[in-house]
Short mmCIF file of C-alpha atoms in Angstrom, two decimals:
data_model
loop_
_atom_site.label_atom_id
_atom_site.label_comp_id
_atom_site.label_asym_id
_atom_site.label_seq_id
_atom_site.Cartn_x
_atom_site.Cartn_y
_atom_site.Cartn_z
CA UNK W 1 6.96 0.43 10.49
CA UNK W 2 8.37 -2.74 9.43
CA UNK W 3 11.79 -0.96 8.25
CA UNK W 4 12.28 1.09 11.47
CA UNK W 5 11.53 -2.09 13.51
CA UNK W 6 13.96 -3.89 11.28
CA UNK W 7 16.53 -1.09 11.79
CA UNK W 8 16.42 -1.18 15.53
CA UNK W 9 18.50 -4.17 15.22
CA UNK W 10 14.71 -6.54 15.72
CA UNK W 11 14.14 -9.40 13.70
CA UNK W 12 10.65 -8.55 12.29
CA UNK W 13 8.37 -10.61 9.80
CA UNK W 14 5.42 -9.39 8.04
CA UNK W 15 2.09 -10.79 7.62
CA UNK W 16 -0.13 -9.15 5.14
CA UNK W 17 -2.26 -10.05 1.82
CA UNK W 18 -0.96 -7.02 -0.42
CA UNK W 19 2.35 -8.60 -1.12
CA UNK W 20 3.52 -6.28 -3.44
CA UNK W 21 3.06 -3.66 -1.09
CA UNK W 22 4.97 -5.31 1.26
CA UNK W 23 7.90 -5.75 -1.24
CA UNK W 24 7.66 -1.94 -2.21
CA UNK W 25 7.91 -0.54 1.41
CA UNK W 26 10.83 -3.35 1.93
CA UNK W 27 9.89 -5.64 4.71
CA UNK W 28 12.85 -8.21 4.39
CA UNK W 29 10.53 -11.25 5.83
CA UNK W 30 7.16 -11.77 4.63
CA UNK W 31 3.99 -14.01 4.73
CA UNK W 32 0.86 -14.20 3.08
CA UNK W 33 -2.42 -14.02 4.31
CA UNK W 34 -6.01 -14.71 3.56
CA UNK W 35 -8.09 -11.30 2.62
CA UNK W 36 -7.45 -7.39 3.51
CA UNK W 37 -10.64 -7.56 6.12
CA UNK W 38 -9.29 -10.74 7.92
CA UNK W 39 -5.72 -11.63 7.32
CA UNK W 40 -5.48 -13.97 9.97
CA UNK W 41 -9.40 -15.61 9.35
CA UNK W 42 -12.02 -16.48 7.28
CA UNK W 43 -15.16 -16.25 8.31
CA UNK W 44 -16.71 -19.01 5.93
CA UNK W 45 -15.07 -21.54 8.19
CA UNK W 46 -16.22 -22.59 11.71
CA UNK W 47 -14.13 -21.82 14.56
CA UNK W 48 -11.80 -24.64 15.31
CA UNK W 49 -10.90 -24.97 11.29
CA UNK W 50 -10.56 -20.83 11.43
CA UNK W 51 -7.78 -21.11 14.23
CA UNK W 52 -6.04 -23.41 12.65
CA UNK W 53 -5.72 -21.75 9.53
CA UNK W 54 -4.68 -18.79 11.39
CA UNK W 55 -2.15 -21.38 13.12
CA UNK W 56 -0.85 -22.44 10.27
CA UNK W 57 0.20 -19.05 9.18
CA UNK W 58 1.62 -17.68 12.52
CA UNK W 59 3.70 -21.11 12.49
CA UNK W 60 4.58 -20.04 8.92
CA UNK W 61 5.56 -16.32 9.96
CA UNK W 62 7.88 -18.03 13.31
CA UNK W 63 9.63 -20.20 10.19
CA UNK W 64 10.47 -17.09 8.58
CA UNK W 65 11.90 -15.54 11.77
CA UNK W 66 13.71 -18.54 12.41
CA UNK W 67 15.20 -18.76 8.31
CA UNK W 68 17.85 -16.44 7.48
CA UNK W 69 17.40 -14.55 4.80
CA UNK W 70 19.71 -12.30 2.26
CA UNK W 71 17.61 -9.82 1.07
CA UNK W 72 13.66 -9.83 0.69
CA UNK W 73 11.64 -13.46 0.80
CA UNK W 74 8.55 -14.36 0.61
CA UNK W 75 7.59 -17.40 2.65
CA UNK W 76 5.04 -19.26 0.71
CA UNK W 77 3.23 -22.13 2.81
CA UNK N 1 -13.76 12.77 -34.30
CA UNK N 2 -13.48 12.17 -30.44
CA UNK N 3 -11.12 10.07 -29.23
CA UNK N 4 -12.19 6.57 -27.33
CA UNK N 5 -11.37 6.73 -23.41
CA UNK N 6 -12.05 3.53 -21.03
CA UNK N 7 -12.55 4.60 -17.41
CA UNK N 8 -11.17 2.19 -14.50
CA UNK N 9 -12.68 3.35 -11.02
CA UNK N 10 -13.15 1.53 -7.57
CA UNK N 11 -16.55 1.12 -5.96
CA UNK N 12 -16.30 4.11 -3.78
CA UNK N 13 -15.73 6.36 -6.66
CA UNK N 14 -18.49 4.27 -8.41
CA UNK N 15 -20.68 5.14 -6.07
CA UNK N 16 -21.46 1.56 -5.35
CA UNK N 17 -20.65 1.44 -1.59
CA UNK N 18 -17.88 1.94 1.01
CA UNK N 19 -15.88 -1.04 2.22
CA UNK N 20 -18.45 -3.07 2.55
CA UNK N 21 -19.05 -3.33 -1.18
CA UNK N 22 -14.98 -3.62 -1.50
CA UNK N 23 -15.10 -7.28 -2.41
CA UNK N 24 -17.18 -6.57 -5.30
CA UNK N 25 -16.14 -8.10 -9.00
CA UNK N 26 -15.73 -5.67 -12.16
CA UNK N 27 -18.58 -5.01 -13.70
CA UNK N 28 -19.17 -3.04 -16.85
CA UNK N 29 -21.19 0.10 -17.45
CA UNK N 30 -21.31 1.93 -20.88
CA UNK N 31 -21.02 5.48 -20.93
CA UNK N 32 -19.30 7.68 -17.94
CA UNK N 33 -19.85 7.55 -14.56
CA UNK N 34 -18.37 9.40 -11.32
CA UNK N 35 -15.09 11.31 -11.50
CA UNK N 36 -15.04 10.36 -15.32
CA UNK N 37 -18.09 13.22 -15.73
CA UNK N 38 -15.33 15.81 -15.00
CA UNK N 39 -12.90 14.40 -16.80
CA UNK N 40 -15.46 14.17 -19.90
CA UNK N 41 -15.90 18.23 -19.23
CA UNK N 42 -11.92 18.88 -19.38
CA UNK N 43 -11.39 16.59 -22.57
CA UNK N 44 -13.46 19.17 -24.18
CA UNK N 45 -15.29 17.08 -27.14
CA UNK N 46 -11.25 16.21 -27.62
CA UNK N 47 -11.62 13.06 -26.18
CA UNK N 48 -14.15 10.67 -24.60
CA UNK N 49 -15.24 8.44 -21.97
CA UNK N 50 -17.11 5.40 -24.20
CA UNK N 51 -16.99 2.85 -21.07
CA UNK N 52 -16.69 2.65 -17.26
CA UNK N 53 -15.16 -0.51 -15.38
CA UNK N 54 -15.88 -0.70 -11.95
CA UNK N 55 -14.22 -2.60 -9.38
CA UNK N 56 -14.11 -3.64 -5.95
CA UNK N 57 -10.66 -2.19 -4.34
CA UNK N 58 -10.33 -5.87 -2.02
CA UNK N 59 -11.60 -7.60 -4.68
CA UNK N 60 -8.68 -6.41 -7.04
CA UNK N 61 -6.39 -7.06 -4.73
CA UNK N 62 -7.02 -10.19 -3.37
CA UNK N 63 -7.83 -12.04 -6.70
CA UNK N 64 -5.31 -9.84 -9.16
CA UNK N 65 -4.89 -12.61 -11.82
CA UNK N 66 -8.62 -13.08 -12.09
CA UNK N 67 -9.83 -8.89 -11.83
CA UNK N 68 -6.87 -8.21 -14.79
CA UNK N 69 -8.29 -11.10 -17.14
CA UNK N 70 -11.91 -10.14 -16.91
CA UNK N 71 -10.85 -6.49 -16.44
CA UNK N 72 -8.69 -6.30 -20.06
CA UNK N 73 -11.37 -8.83 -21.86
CA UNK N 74 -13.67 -5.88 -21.17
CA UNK N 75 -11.50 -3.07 -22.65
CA UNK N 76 -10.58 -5.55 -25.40
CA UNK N 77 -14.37 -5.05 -27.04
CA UNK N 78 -13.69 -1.08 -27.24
CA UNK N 79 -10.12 -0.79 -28.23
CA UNK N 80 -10.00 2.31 -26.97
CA UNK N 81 -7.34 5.49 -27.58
CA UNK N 82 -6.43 5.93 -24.10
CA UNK N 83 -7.17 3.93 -20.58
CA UNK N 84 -7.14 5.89 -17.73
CA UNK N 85 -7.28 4.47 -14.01
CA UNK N 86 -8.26 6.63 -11.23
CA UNK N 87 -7.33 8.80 -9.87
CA UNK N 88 -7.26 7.30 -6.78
CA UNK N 89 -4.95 9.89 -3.93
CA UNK N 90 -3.42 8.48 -1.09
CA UNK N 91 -6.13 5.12 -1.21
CA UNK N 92 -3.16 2.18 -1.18
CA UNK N 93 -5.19 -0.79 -2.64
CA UNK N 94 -7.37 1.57 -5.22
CA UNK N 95 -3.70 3.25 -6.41
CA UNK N 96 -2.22 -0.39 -6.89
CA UNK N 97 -5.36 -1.74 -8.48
CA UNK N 98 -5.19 1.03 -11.11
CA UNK N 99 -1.37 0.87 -11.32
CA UNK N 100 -1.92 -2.66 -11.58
CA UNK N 101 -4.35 -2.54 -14.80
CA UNK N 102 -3.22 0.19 -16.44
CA UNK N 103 0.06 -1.44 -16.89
CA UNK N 104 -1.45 -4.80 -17.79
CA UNK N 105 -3.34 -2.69 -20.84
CA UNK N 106 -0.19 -0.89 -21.64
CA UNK N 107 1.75 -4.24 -22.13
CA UNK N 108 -0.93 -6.57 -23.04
CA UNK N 109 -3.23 -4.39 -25.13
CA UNK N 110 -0.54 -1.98 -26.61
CA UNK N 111 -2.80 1.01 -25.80
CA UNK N 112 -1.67 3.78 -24.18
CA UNK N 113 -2.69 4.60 -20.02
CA UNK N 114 -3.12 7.32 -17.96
CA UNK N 115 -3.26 6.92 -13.89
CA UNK N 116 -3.41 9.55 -11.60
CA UNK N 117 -1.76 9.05 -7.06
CA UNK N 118 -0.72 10.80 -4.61
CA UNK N 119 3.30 10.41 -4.01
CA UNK N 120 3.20 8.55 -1.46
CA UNK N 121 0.56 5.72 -2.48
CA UNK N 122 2.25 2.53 -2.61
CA UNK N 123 1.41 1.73 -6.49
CA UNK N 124 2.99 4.94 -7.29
CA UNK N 125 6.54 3.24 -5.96
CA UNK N 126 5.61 0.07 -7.71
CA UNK N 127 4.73 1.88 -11.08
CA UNK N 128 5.94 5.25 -11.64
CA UNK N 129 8.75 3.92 -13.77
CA UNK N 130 6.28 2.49 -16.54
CA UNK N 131 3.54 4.47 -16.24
CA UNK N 132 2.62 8.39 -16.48
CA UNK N 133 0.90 8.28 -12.94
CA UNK N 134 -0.20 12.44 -12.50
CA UNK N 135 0.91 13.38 -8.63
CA UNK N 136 -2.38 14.39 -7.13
CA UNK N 137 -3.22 15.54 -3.67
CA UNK N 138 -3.62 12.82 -1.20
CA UNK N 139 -7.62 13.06 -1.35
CA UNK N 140 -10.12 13.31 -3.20
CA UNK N 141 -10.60 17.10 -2.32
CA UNK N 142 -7.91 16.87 -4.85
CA UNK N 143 -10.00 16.21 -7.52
CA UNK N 144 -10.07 19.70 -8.74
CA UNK N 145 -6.64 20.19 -9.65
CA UNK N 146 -6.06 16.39 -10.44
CA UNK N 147 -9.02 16.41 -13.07
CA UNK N 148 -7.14 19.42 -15.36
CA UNK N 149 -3.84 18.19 -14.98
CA UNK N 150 -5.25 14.51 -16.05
CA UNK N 151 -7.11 15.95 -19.08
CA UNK N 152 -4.17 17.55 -19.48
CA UNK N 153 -1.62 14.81 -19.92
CA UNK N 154 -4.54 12.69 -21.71
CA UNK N 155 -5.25 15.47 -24.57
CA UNK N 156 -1.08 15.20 -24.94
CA UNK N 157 -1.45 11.31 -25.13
CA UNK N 158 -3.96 11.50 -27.55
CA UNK N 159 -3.22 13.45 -30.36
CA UNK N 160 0.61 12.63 -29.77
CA UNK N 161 2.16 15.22 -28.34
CA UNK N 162 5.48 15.13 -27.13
CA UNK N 163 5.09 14.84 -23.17
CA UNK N 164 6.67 17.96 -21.08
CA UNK N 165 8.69 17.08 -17.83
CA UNK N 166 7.40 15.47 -14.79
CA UNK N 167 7.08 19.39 -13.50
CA UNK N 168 5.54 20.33 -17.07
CA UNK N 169 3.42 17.80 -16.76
CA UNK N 170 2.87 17.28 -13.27
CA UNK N 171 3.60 13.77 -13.68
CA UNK N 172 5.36 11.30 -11.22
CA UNK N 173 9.00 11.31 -12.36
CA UNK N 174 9.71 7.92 -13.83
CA UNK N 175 14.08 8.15 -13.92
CA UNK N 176 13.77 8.79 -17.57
CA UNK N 177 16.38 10.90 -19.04
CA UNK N 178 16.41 13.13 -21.98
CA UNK N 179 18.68 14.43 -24.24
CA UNK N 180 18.30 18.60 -24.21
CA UNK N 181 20.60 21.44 -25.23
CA UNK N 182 21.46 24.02 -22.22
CA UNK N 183 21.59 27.77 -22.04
CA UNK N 184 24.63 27.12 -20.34
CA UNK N 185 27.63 24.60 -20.54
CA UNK N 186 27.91 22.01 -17.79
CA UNK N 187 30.91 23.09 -16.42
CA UNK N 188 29.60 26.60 -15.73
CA UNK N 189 26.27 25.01 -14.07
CA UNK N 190 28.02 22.93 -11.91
CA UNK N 191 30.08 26.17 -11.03
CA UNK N 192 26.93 27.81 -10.41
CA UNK N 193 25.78 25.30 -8.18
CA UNK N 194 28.64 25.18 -6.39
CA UNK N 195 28.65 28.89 -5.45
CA UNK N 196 25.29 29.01 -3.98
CA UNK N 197 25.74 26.28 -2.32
CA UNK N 198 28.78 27.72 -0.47
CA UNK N 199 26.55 30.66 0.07
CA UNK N 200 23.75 28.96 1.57
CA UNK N 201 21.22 29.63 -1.58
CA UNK N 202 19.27 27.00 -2.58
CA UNK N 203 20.05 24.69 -5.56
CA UNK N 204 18.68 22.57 -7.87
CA UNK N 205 20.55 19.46 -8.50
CA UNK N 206 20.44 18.11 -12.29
CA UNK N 207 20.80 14.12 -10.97
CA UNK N 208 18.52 13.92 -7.72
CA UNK N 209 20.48 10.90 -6.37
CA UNK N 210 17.80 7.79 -6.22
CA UNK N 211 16.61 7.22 -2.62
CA UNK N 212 17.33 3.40 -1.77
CA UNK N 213 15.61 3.00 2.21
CA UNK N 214 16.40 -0.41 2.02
CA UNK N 215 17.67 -2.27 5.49
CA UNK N 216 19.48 -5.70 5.69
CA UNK N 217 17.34 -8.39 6.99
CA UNK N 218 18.86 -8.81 10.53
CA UNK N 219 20.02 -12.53 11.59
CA UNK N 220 17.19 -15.18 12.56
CA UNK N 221 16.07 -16.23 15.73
CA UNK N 222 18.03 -18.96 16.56
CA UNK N 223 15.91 -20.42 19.76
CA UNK N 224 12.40 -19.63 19.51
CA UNK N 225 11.44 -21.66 22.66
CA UNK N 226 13.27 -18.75 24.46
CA UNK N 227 12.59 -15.94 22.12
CA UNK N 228 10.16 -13.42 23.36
CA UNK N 229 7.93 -12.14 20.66
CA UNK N 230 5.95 -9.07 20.60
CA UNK N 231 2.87 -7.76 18.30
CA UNK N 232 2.54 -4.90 16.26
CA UNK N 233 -0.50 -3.89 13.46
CA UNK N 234 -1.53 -1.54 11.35
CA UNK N 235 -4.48 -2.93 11.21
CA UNK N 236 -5.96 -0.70 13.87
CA UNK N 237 -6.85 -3.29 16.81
CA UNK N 238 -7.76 -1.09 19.91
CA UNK N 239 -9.32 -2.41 23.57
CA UNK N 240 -12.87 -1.68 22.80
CA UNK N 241 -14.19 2.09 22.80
CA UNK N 242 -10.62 2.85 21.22
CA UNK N 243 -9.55 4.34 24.64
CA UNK N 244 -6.61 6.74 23.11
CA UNK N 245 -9.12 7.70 19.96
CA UNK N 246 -6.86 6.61 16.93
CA UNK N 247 -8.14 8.03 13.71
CA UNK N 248 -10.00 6.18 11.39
CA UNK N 249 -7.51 7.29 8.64
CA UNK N 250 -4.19 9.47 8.80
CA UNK N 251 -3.59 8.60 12.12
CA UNK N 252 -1.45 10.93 14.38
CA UNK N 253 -0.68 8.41 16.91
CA UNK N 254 0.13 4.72 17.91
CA UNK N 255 -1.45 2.92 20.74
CA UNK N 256 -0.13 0.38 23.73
CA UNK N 257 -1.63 -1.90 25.17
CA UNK N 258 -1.45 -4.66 27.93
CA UNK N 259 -2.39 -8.06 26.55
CA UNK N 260 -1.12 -9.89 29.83
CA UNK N 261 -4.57 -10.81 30.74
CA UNK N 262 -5.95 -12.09 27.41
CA UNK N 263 -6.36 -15.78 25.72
CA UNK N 264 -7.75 -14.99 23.10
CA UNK N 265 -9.13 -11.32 21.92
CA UNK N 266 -13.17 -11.17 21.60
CA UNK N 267 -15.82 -8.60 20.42
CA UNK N 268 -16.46 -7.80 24.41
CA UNK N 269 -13.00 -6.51 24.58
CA UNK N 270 -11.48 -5.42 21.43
CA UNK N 271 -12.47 -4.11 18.25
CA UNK N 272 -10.62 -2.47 14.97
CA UNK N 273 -10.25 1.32 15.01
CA UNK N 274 -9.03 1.27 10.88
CA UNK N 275 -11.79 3.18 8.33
CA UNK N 276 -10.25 1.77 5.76
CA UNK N 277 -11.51 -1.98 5.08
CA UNK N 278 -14.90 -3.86 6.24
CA UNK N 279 -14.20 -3.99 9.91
CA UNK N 280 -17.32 -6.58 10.42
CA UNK N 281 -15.19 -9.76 10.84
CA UNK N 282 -11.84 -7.71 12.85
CA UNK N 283 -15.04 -6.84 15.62
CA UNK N 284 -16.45 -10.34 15.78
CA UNK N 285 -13.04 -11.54 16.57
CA UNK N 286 -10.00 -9.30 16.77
CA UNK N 287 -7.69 -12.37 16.80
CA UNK N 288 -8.03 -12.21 12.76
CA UNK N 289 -6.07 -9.32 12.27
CA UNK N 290 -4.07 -9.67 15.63
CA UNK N 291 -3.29 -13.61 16.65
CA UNK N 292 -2.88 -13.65 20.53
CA UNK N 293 -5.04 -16.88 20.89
CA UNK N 294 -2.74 -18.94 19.10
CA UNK N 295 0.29 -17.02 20.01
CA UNK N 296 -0.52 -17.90 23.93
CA UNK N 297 -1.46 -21.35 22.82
CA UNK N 298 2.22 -21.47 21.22
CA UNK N 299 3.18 -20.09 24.76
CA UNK N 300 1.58 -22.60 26.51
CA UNK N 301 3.09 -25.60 24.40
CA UNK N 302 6.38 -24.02 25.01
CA UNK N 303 6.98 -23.35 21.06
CA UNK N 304 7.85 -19.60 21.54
CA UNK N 305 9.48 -18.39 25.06
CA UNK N 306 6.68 -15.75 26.00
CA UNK N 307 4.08 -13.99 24.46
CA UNK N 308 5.44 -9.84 25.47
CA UNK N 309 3.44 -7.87 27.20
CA UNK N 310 2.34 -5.05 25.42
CA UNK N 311 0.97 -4.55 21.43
CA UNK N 312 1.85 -1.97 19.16
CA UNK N 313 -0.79 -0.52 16.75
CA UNK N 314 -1.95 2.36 14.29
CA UNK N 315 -4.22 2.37 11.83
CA UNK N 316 -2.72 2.07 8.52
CA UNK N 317 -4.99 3.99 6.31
CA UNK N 318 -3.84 7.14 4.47
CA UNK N 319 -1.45 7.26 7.20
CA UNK N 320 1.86 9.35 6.27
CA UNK N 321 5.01 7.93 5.87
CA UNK N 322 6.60 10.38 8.21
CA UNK N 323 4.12 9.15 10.84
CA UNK N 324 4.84 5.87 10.62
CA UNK N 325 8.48 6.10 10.81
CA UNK N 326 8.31 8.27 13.61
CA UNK N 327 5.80 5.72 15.34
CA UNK N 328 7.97 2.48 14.78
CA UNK N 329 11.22 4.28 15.51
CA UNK N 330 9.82 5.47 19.09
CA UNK N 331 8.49 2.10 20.42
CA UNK N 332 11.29 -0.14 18.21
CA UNK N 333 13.10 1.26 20.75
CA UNK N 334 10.64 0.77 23.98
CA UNK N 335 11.00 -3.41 22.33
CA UNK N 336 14.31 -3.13 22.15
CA UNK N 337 14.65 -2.24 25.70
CA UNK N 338 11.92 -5.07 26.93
CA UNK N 339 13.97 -7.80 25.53
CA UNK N 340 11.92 -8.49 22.38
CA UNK N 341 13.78 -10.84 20.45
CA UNK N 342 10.95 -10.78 16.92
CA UNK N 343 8.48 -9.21 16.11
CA UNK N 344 5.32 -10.10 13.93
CA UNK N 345 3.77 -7.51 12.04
CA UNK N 346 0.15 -7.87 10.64
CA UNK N 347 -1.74 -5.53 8.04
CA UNK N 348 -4.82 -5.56 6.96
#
């Protein structure tokens, strides 16, 4: 999905925890996240520290979108 | 004497538990358990099964350093003939936790591995070039014909055999080429080739041309507080009751849905439609695997121009390929056409 997005002329990053999968099916623009069940979460933390975290990384994912990038990157906090 | 086989296989295949027991650590068990029973049978007293290592499929994946240095201590103790992993079908983190391992043993441990995937299973791209991965159906009501071929491949493995073509084989090709002499001279096969090609018969081509799907990272966005961004997932988030019915696994279809009216997504309201990870925490609060609180916060503070309307999502478990393409390429265009300027993408 991330390819045909990509290919329809949309900037498009990718937030998942399986980076290596991410590099294999070529997503150009990718962040990391926290565990398969709850990417954007964790669920040890209480609420207002969980949305942060999950700030953090969407802030993260709208740096990638705003970097431009040759070829695939992997934004690291 | 009977060869020494260590088994890797998830917790499913374990019979441990289903997702929820996906997070568990590798654990050790002498002897065979599971899919290794059948594999035991088609070894035929050739080769055997001394050791099973079981381990969660999240687990592997989220902690990868930790899983392989337990994982190959383990294995160590046995120094076994052969490792195999798997086999694990069209299951994405199970096929890259066993490409994963068996390579680690392979290159750390010097022993020879055996893994078994379907084609399209993402550690089947990130390994077929260094390991012998069999091609298997893409589930486990493949297990018949993946167990023979398996044994198969292993028997070769151990008593070192040369190893047949991928077809022979029924191996994974890995773009390894081989030295053989033809019936015929080249310049009559290419002749050959040529003439049934002009007469519409098919062909086979001796140099399948590698398939690079790679696109160019398009430019950034260059003014976010204007850009409009819009939400897609694989991660199966539906409105609550999953009003459309997306499958659990192998989806057939996408879903869209109006967001306009939410903060911040909540059990009441939405809930994950994917079988194919521990959806407990995704139903407490969908906003894990899809962030509109904080992306209508970011509206709000005037970081990003506007939140879009609508969300994109399938379920992105077992799901084909084909599907997916043809999803993304159908509403890549409905974006297009609403002015999205980005688009963030979340998987589970």
């Amino acid at each position: 999905m991330v390819k045909e997005i990509e290919r329809a002329g949309i900037p498009v990053v990718h937030i998942c925890t399986v980076v290596p999968i991410s590099l294999t099916v070529g997503a150009n623009r990718i962040v990391p996240a926290i565990a398969i069940p709850h990417p954007l979460g964790n669920p040890a933390l209480d609420a207002s520290e969980e949305k942060s975290l999950r700030r953090k990384i969407v802030m993260n994912s709208l740096k990638a979108l705003t970097t431009e990038v040759e070829g695939q990157t992997v934004f690291e906090e | 004497m009977s060869k020494k086989i260590v088994h890797y296989i998830n917790q499913f295949f374990a019979g441990v538990g289903g997702e929820e027991k996906a997070d568990i650590k590798p654990e050790l068990k002498e002897g065979v358990i599971g899919p290794g029973m059948a594999l035991n049978t088609a070894l035929k007293g050739e080769g055997e099964i001394v050791a099973t290592i079981i381990c969660g499929d999240s687990y592997f994946n989220e902690n990868v350093e930790e899983a392989k240095a337990t994982i190959l201590e383990m294995i160590k103790k046995y120094n076994p003939d052969l490792f195999i992993a798997g086999p694990a079908f069209n299951a994405g983190r199970y096929g890259v936790a066993c490409g994963t391992i068996a390579n680690a043993v392979q290159e750390e441990l010097d022993i020879p591995v055996l893994t078994g995937m379907y084609i399209e299973n993402p550690g089947a791209d990130m390994f077929k070039k260094s390991l012998y991965i069999v091609e298997t159906g893409n589930s486990a009501a493949a297990m018949r014909t993946a167990v023979p071929a398996m044994a198969n491949l292993a028997l070769k493995i151990l008593k070192g055999e040369a190893i047949g073509s991928p077809e022979e084989d029924k191996y994974i090709a890995r773009g390894i080429r081989k030295n053989y002499f033809a019936k015929e001279r080249g310049s009559k096969r290419a002749v050959d080739m040529l003439m049934k090609k002009l007469k519409g018969e098919e062909f086979k081509t001796e140099y399948p041309m590698p398939d690079f799907d790679r696109v160019e990272p398009n430019p950034a966005v260059k003014d976010l507080t204007k850009a409009k961004i819009a939400l897609v997932t694989s991660g199966g988030i539906v409105p609550k009751k999953n009003p459309d019915r997306i499958e659990s696994s192998s989806a057939s279809k996408y879903g869209k849905y109006d967001i306009s009216g939410f903060n911040d997504l909540a059990e009441a309201d939405h809930e994950t439609a994917h079988g194919g990870y521990d959806p407990v925490y995704a139903n407490i609060d969908p906003d894990r695997v899809l962030p509109v609180d904080v992306l209508r916060d970011l509206e709000k503070e005037g970081v990003i121009g506007e939140l879009h309307k609508y969300f994109y999502t399938t379920v992105g478990n077992g799901t084909s390929v084909g599907n997916s393409k043809a999803f993304a390429t159908e509403f890549a265009k409905e974006l297009k056409a609403d002015g999205v300027d980005a688009v963030i993408l979340t998987s589970t």
